[in-house]
Amino acid sequence: MDKLDSALRFHQEALSLRARRQEVLSANIANADTPNYKARDFDFSSRLSEAVERGRQSMSMTMSTTSARHMPGEAHAGGEGELLYRTPAQSSIDGNTVEMDAERVNFADNAMRYEANLTVLGAKIKSLLAAAQ
């Protein structure tokens, strides 16, 4: 069960981070005409590695309660995470660093990868259901 849980947790973390990145990229696109707006993003690979490592650490340590009134301890993601500023290839007169072409490419790429993650997760669940029957 632990391997199954860790495999599904990986996909859960990947989908969650992809959704969060889509929100960040959407905010960049929405603020393309806002003076002095700085485009933001985060490194998906490093954030996913951190989430997977956190999952491994939380699996190795369990908390126990000594009273029925105690709340069970759970590991939660460590906050929002650090968003990084994107350096533009060409600066804008109004100080805005959003480059619409780059944002559109990143948005489409992230959406495609999100769909791919869903497809892989769906196939994994189907194979588990087939094995259970």
XYZ file of N, CA and C in Angstrom, residues 10-117:
324
model
N 2.739 11.258 -5.710
C 3.580 11.946 -6.685
C 2.712 12.655 -7.724
N 1.735 11.942 -8.256
C 0.859 12.541 -9.263
C 0.001 13.649 -8.662
N -0.405 13.481 -7.426
C -1.179 14.523 -6.755
C -0.342 15.795 -6.621
N 0.890 15.655 -6.187
C 1.778 16.813 -6.042
C 2.054 17.459 -7.407
N 2.295 16.629 -8.421
C 2.577 17.162 -9.760
C 1.376 17.937 -10.290
N 0.181 17.397 -10.139
C -1.024 18.090 -10.613
C -1.266 19.369 -9.831
N -1.030 19.321 -8.539
C -1.216 20.506 -7.703
C -0.251 21.618 -8.101
N 1.005 21.261 -8.335
C 1.990 22.256 -8.750
C 1.700 22.781 -10.156
N 1.248 21.913 -11.044
C 0.891 22.364 -12.392
C -0.273 23.365 -12.332
N -1.264 23.073 -11.486
C -2.402 23.986 -11.338
C -1.948 25.323 -10.761
N -1.062 25.280 -9.775
C -0.544 26.513 -9.182
C 0.247 27.318 -10.208
N 1.045 26.638 -11.027
C 1.823 27.339 -12.048
C 0.897 27.958 -13.083
N -0.199 27.282 -13.401
C -1.154 27.832 -14.353
C -1.756 29.129 -13.808
N -2.010 29.175 -12.500
C -2.529 30.397 -11.880
C -1.513 31.539 -11.971
N -0.258 31.231 -11.728
C 0.798 32.248 -11.787
C 0.941 32.779 -13.208
N 0.955 31.876 -14.182
C 1.070 32.300 -15.576
C -0.157 33.099 -16.018
N -1.332 32.714 -15.530
C -2.552 33.463 -15.842
C -2.480 34.875 -15.288
N -1.943 35.007 -14.082
C -1.793 36.334 -13.479
C -0.841 37.185 -14.306
N 0.218 36.575 -14.814
C 1.148 37.313 -15.673
C 0.449 37.814 -16.932
N -0.325 36.934 -17.564
C -1.027 37.316 -18.788
C -2.058 38.399 -18.499
N -2.775 38.267 -17.391
C -3.800 39.251 -17.039
C -3.202 40.630 -16.776
N -1.958 40.678 -16.325
C -1.309 41.947 -15.992
C -0.318 42.403 -17.059
N -0.500 41.940 -18.274
C 0.429 42.288 -19.354
C 0.478 43.784 -19.628
N -0.603 44.498 -19.352
C -0.646 45.943 -19.622
C -0.533 46.781 -18.355
N -0.245 46.168 -17.227
C -0.129 46.893 -15.972
C 1.278 47.474 -15.844
N 1.389 48.790 -15.707
C 2.728 49.391 -15.566
C 3.457 48.871 -14.318
N 4.735 48.618 -14.468
C 5.622 48.158 -13.398
C 5.281 46.768 -12.849
N 4.434 46.012 -13.534
C 4.148 44.645 -13.087
C 5.336 43.765 -13.448
N 5.753 42.941 -12.508
C 6.885 42.038 -12.714
C 6.368 40.611 -12.894
N 6.696 39.994 -14.025
C 6.271 38.630 -14.310
C 6.890 37.677 -13.303
N 6.085 36.728 -12.835
C 6.533 35.762 -11.835
C 6.417 34.347 -12.386
N 7.156 33.451 -11.799
C 7.094 32.031 -12.145
C 7.838 31.266 -11.071
N 7.830 29.945 -11.137
C 8.649 29.143 -10.235
C 9.204 27.955 -10.987
N 10.258 27.384 -10.429
C 10.924 26.241 -11.050
C 10.149 24.977 -10.681
N 9.402 24.447 -11.642
C 8.544 23.289 -11.386
C 9.339 22.082 -10.913
N 10.460 21.798 -11.555
C 11.255 20.604 -11.222
C 11.741 20.625 -9.784
N 12.279 21.752 -9.354
C 12.790 21.811 -7.982
C 11.654 21.760 -6.971
N 10.521 22.393 -7.281
C 9.382 22.353 -6.359
C 8.808 20.947 -6.247
N 8.778 20.192 -7.366
C 8.295 18.816 -7.322
C 9.259 17.936 -6.538
N 10.553 18.137 -6.727
C 11.552 17.381 -5.953
C 11.401 17.635 -4.459
N 11.191 18.899 -4.091
C 10.988 19.236 -2.684
C 9.734 18.570 -2.136
N 8.662 18.563 -2.905
C 7.408 17.956 -2.453
C 7.560 16.447 -2.279
N 8.261 15.809 -3.206
C 8.490 14.364 -3.100
C 9.356 14.054 -1.887
N 10.387 14.851 -1.664
C 11.259 14.646 -0.500
C 10.489 14.846 0.795
N 9.631 15.865 0.841
C 8.802 16.093 2.024
C 7.904 14.899 2.285
N 7.385 14.310 1.195
C 6.534 13.127 1.327
C 7.300 11.953 1.897
N 8.540 11.768 1.469
C 9.365 10.678 2.008
C 9.656 10.891 3.485
N 9.938 12.127 3.849
C 10.237 12.417 5.249
C 9.011 12.226 6.120
N 7.846 12.620 5.627
C 6.636 12.475 6.436
C 6.253 11.010 6.590
N 6.614 10.165 5.602
C 6.303 8.749 5.703
C 7.209 8.061 6.717
N 8.398 8.585 6.952
C 9.327 7.927 7.853
C 9.077 8.285 9.310
N 8.280 9.309 9.578
C 8.040 9.737 10.929
C 6.535 9.841 11.156
N 6.051 9.155 12.201
C 4.634 9.221 12.507
C 4.447 9.834 13.883
N 3.334 10.516 14.036
C 3.004 11.125 15.315
C 1.905 10.297 15.965
N 1.988 10.159 17.265
C 0.945 9.418 17.968
C 0.273 10.342 18.978
N -0.995 10.071 19.230
C -1.741 10.867 20.199
C -1.804 10.109 21.516
N -1.820 10.852 22.589
C -1.891 10.233 23.918
C -3.249 10.441 24.562
N -4.118 11.168 23.893
C -5.460 11.419 24.396
C -6.424 11.421 23.217
N -7.656 11.025 23.477
C -8.660 11.005 22.425
C -9.001 12.417 21.953
N -8.684 13.415 22.758
C -8.984 14.799 22.407
C -7.880 15.435 21.558
N -6.757 14.771 21.381
C -5.673 15.303 20.559
C -6.026 15.202 19.082
N -5.543 16.170 18.339
C -5.724 16.146 16.887
C -4.563 15.377 16.269
N -4.845 14.541 15.256
C -3.732 13.806 14.632
C -2.824 14.755 13.869
N -1.526 14.500 13.941
C -0.551 15.327 13.234
C -0.473 14.924 11.775
N -0.420 15.915 10.907
C -0.304 15.661 9.482
C 0.753 16.576 8.889
N 1.448 16.085 7.902
C 2.438 16.910 7.210
C 1.727 17.723 6.143
N 1.983 19.012 6.119
C 1.400 19.888 5.110
C 2.514 20.521 4.299
N 2.158 20.924 3.099
C 3.130 21.602 2.237
C 3.604 22.869 2.923
N 4.862 23.158 2.777
C 5.473 24.293 3.455
C 5.145 25.628 2.833
N 3.889 26.039 2.918
C 3.527 27.377 2.460
C 3.403 27.485 0.956
N 3.315 28.675 0.526
C 3.091 28.995 -0.882
C 4.318 28.697 -1.733
N 5.461 28.785 -1.164
C 6.670 28.610 -1.942
C 7.113 29.933 -2.519
N 8.331 29.971 -2.931
C 8.893 31.226 -3.416
C 8.661 31.383 -4.908
N 8.020 32.487 -5.259
C 7.865 32.828 -6.670
C 9.063 33.657 -7.090
N 9.569 33.369 -8.265
C 10.734 34.073 -8.776
C 10.293 35.094 -9.823
N 11.069 36.139 -9.960
C 10.799 37.144 -10.994
C 11.457 36.703 -12.281
N 10.755 36.888 -13.378
C 11.287 36.518 -14.681
C 12.051 37.702 -15.268
N 13.215 37.447 -15.808
C 14.014 38.483 -16.448
C 13.608 38.573 -17.915
N 13.151 39.747 -18.354
C 12.696 39.865 -19.747
C 13.866 39.909 -20.727
N 13.621 39.426 -21.934
C 14.637 39.504 -22.991
C 14.754 40.926 -23.507
N 13.629 41.650 -23.476
C 13.630 43.035 -23.922
C 12.822 43.843 -22.915
N 13.413 44.877 -22.373
C 12.730 45.672 -21.352
C 11.640 46.537 -21.972
N 10.663 46.874 -21.134
C 9.538 47.688 -21.562
C 9.682 49.091 -20.996
N 9.146 50.081 -21.671
C 9.248 51.468 -21.219
C 8.512 51.675 -19.899
N 7.349 51.006 -19.735
C 6.551 51.209 -18.517
C 6.986 50.325 -17.345
N 8.059 49.545 -17.491
C 8.579 48.729 -16.399
C 7.933 47.361 -16.281
N 7.007 47.022 -17.160
C 6.350 45.724 -17.144
C 7.281 44.688 -17.761
N 7.423 43.526 -17.094
C 8.336 42.493 -17.594
C 7.610 41.313 -18.236
N 6.300 41.433 -18.453
C 5.537 40.353 -19.076
C 5.795 40.362 -20.578
N 6.238 39.236 -21.090
C 6.415 39.053 -22.533
C 5.356 38.056 -22.984
N 4.354 38.567 -23.677
C 3.182 37.761 -24.009
C 3.513 36.490 -24.785
N 4.459 36.555 -25.700
C 4.812 35.348 -26.458
C 5.339 34.259 -25.527
N 6.239 34.627 -24.629
C 6.804 33.663 -23.682
C 5.730 33.148 -22.728
N 4.855 34.036 -22.285
C 3.790 33.624 -21.356
C 2.837 32.649 -22.036
N 2.471 32.929 -23.282
C 1.566 32.029 -24.004
C 2.193 30.656 -24.200
N 3.477 30.637 -24.543
C 4.172 29.355 -24.735
C 4.230 28.591 -23.417
N 4.606 29.263 -22.338
C 4.669 28.603 -21.036
C 3.294 28.118 -20.580
N 2.257 28.931 -20.827
C 0.901 28.570 -20.445
C 0.446 27.317 -21.199
N 0.652 27.297 -22.526
C 0.255 26.145 -23.343
C 1.049 24.901 -22.969
N 2.352 25.058 -22.729
C 3.196 23.932 -22.337
C 2.742 23.355 -21.000
N 2.465 24.217 -20.045
C 2.028 23.761 -18.731
C 0.671 23.066 -18.820
N -0.244 23.609 -19.629
C -1.556 22.988 -19.807
C -1.431 21.604 -20.446
N -0.555 21.482 -21.445
C -0.348 20.200 -22.098
C 0.232 19.173 -21.112
N 1.181 19.605 -20.304
C 1.778 18.697 -19.316
C 0.779 18.313 -18.227
N -0.112 19.231 -17.863
C -1.174 18.934 -16.905
C -2.076 17.833 -17.466
N -2.466 17.978 -18.719
C -3.289 16.963 -19.379
C -2.562 15.620 -19.448
N -1.265 15.656 -19.723
C -0.483 14.416 -19.775
C -0.443 13.749 -18.403
N -0.269 14.544 -17.348
C -0.284 13.992 -15.994
C -1.623 13.325 -15.696
